[in-house]
Short mmCIF file of C-alpha atoms in Angstrom, two decimals:
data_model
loop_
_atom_site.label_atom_id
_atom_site.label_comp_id
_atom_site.label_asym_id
_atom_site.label_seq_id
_atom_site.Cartn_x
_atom_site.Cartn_y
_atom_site.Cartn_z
CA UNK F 2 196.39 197.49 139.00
CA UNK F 3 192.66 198.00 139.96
CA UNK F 4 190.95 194.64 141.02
CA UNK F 5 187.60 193.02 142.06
CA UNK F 6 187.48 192.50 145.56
CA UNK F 7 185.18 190.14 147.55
CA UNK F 8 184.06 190.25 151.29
CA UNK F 9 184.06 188.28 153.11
CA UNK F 10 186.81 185.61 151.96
CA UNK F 11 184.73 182.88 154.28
CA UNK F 12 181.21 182.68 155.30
CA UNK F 13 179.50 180.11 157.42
CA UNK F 14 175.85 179.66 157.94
CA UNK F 15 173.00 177.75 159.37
CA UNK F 16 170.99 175.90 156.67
CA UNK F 17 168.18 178.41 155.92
CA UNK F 18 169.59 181.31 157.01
CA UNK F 19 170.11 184.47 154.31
CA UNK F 20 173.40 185.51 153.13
CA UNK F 21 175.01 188.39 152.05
CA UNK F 22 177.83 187.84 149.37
CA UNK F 23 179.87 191.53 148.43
CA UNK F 24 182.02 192.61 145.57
CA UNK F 25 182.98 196.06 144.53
CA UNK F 26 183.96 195.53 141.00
CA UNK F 27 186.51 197.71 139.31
CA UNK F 28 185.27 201.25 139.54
CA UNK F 29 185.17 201.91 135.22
CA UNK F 30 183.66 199.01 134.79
CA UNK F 31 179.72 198.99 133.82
CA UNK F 32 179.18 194.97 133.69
CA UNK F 33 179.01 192.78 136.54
CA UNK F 34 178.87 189.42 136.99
CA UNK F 35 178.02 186.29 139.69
CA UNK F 36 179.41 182.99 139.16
CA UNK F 37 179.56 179.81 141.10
CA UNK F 38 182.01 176.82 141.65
CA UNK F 39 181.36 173.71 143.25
CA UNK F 40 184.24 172.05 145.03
CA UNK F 41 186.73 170.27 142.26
CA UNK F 42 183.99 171.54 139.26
CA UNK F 43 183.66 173.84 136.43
CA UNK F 44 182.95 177.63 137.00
CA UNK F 45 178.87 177.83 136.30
CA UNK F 46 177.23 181.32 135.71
CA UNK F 47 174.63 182.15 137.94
CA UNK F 48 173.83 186.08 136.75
CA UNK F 49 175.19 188.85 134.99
CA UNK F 50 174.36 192.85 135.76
CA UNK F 51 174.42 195.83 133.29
CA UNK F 52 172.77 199.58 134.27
CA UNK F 53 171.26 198.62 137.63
CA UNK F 54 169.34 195.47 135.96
CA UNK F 55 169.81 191.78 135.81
CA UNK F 56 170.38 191.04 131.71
CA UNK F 57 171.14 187.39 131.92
CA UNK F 58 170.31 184.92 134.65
CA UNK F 59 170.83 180.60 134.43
CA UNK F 60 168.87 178.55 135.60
CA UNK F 61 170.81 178.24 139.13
CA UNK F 62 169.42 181.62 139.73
CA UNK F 63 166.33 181.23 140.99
CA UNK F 64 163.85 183.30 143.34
CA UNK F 65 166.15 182.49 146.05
CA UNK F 66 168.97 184.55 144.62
CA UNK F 67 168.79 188.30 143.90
CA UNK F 68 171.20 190.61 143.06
CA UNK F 69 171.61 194.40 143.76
CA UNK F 70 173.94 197.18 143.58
CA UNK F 71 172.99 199.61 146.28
CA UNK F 72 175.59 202.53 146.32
CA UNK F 73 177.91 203.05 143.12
CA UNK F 74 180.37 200.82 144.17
CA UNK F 75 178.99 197.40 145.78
CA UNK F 76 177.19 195.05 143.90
CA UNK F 77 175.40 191.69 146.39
CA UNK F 78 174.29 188.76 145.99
CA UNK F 79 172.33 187.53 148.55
CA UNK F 80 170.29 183.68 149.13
CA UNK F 81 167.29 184.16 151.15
CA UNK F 82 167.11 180.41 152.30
CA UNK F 83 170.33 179.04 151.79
CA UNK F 84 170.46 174.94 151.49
CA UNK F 85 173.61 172.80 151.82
CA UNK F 86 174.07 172.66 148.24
CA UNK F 87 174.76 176.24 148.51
CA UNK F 88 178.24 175.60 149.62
CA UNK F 89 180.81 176.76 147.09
CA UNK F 90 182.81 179.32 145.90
CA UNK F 91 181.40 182.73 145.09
CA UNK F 92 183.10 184.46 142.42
CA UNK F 93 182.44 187.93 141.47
CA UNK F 94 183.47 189.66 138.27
CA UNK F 95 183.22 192.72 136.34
CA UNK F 96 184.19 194.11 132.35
CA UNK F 97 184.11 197.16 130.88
CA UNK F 98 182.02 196.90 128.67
CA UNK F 99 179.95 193.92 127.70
CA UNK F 100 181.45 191.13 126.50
CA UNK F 101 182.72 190.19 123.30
CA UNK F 102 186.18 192.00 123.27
CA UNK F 103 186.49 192.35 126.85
CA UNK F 104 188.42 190.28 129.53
CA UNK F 105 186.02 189.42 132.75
CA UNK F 106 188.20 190.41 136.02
CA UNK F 107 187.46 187.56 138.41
CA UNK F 108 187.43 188.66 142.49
CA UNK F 109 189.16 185.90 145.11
CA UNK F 110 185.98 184.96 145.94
CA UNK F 111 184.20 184.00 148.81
CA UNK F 112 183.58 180.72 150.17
CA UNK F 113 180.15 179.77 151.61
CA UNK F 114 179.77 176.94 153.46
CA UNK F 115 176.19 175.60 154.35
CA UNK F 116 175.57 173.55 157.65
CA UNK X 13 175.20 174.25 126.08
CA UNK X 14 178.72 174.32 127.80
CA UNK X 15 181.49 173.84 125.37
CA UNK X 16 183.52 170.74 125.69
CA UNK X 17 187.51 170.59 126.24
CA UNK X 18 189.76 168.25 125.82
CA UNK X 19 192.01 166.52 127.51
CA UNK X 20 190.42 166.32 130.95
CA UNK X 21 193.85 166.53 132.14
CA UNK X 22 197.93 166.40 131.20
CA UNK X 23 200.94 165.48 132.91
CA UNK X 24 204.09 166.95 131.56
CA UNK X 25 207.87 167.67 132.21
CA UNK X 26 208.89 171.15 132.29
CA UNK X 27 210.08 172.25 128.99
CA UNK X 28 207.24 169.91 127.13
CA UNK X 29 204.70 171.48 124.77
CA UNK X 30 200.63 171.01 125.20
CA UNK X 31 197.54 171.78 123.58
CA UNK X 32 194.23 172.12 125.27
CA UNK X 33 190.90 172.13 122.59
CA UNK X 34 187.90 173.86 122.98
CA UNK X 35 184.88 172.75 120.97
CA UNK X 36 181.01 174.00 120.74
CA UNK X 37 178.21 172.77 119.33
CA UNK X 38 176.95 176.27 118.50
CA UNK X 39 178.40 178.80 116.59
CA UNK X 40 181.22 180.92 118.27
CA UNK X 41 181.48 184.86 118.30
CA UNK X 42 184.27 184.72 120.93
CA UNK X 43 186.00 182.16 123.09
CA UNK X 44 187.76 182.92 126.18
CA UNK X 45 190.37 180.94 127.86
CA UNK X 46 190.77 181.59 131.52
CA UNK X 47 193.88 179.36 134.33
CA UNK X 48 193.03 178.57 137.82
CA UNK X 49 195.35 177.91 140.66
CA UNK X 50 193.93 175.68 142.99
CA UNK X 51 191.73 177.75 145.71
CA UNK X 52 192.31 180.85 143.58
CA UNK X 53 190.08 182.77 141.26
CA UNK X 54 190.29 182.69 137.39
CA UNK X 55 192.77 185.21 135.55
CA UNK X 56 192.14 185.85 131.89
CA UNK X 57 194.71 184.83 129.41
CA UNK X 58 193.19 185.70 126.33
CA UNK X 59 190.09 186.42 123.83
CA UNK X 60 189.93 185.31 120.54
CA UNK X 61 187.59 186.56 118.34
CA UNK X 62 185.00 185.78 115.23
CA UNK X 63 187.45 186.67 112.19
CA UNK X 64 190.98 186.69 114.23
CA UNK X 65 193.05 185.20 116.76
CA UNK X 66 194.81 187.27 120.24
CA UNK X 67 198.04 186.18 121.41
CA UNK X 68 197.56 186.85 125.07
CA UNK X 69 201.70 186.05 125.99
CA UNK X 70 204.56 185.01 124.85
CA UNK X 71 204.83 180.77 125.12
CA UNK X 72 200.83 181.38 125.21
CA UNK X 73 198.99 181.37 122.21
CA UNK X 74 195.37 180.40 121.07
CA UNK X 75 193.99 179.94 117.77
CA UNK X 76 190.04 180.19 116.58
CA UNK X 77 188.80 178.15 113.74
CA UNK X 78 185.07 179.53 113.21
CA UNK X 79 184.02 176.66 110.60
CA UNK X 80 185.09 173.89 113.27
CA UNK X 81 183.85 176.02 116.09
CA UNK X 82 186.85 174.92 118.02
CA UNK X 83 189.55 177.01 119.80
CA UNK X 84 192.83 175.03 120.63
CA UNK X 85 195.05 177.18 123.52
CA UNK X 86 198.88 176.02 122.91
CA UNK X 87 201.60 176.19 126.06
CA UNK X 88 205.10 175.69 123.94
CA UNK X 89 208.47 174.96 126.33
CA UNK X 90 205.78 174.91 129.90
CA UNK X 91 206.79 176.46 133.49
CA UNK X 92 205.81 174.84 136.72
CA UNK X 93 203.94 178.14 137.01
CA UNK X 94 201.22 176.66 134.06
CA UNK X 95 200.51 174.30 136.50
CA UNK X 96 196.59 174.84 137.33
CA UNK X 97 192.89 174.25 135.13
CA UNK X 98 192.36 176.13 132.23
CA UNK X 99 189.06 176.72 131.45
CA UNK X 100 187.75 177.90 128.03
CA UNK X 101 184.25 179.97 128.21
CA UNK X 102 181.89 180.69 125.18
CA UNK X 103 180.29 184.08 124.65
CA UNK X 104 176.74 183.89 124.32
CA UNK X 105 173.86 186.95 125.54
CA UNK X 106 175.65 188.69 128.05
CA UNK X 107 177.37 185.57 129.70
CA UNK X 108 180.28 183.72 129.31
CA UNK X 109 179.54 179.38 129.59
CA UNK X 110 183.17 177.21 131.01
CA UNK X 111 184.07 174.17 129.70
CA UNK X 112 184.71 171.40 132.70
CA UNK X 113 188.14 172.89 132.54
CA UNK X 114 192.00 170.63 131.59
CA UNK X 115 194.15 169.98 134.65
CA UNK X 116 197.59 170.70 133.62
CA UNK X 117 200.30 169.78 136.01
CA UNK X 118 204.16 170.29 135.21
CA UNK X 119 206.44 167.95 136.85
CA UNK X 120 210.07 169.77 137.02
#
């Protein structure tokens, strides 16, 4: 069964460095999705992706974050100036079609830790 | 506005029944209900949508009451393997909002 995969599964960085988060989402899929989760908290939305533009973003996502799909298969997220309450888990996710009627197909994740 | 489950959390035996509510202040067009192991990702269980309910599996079942705006997921004769957090999300504008999420752990 085709699945969302993440890379990498751990990332470590210096307080204000960037970081690169990747996820190639299931290749039929057309919506993509960012989400967040604290350690021990509820999953929080950060942005979601639809014909190479963002089409919902929270208020987590701020000019720090940006998103980007740069060949047809990887979609980023990367934090320009990360800050210790960075540190969580990354999750990536993708849907056929917008949601609604469709299921949201969550990756393992990737979990950033901020010194 | 994130939708608001209840319980926080449930103990039960193996072979016990449970219910987990979902509740919204806003109106609902779809409600999704999502487990998580513990340092895994989420794995869809089911949608249910405006005007009908989706039985995801078999001792799995949801139901969707639009008037309330409430969706109640129901675990009949549980398996250690329901341990975990279920999470119910709200669809709203291209994004899905979680609930805080209901520990469930099964004691054998």
């Amino acid at each position: 069964e085709p699945e969302v995969t993440q890379t990498p599964s751990h990332q470590v960085t210096q307080m204000g460095q960037e970081v690169i988060l990747r996820c190639v989402p299931i290749s039929n899929h057309l919506y993509f999705y960012w989400y967040r989760q604290i350690l021990g908290q509820k999953v929080e939305f950060l942005v979601s992706f639809y014909n190479n533009e963002i089409s919902e973003k929270s208020e987590i996502f701020d000019d720090q974050f940006s998103v980007e799909r740069p060949d047809g298969s990887n979609f980023t997220l990367k934090i320009r100036s990360t800050k210790l309450e960075d540190s969580a888990m990354y999750f990536c996710a993708s849907s056929r079609t917008g949601l609604g009627n469709q299921p949201q197909h969550f990756g393992d994740g990737t979990r950033l830790s901020i010194l | 506005q994130q939708p608001v489950q209840s319980p926080q959390a449930v103990i039960l035996r193996e072979g016990e029944d449970a219910v987990i509510n979902c509740s919204s202040s806003k109106a609902l067009y779809s409600v999704h209900w999502y487990r998580q192991k513990h340092g895994e990702a989420p794995v869809f269980l089911m949608i249910l949508l405006k005007g009908g309910e989706q039985k995801g599996h078999d001792k799995i079942s949801a139901s969707f009451n639009e008037k309330k705006q409430q969706s109640s997921l129901y675990l009949t004769a549980s398996q250690l393997s329901y341990s975990g957090t279920y999470f119910c999300g709200t669809e709203r504008d291209d994004k899905i909002i979680f609930g805080k999420g209901t520990r469930l752990h099964i004691l054998p």
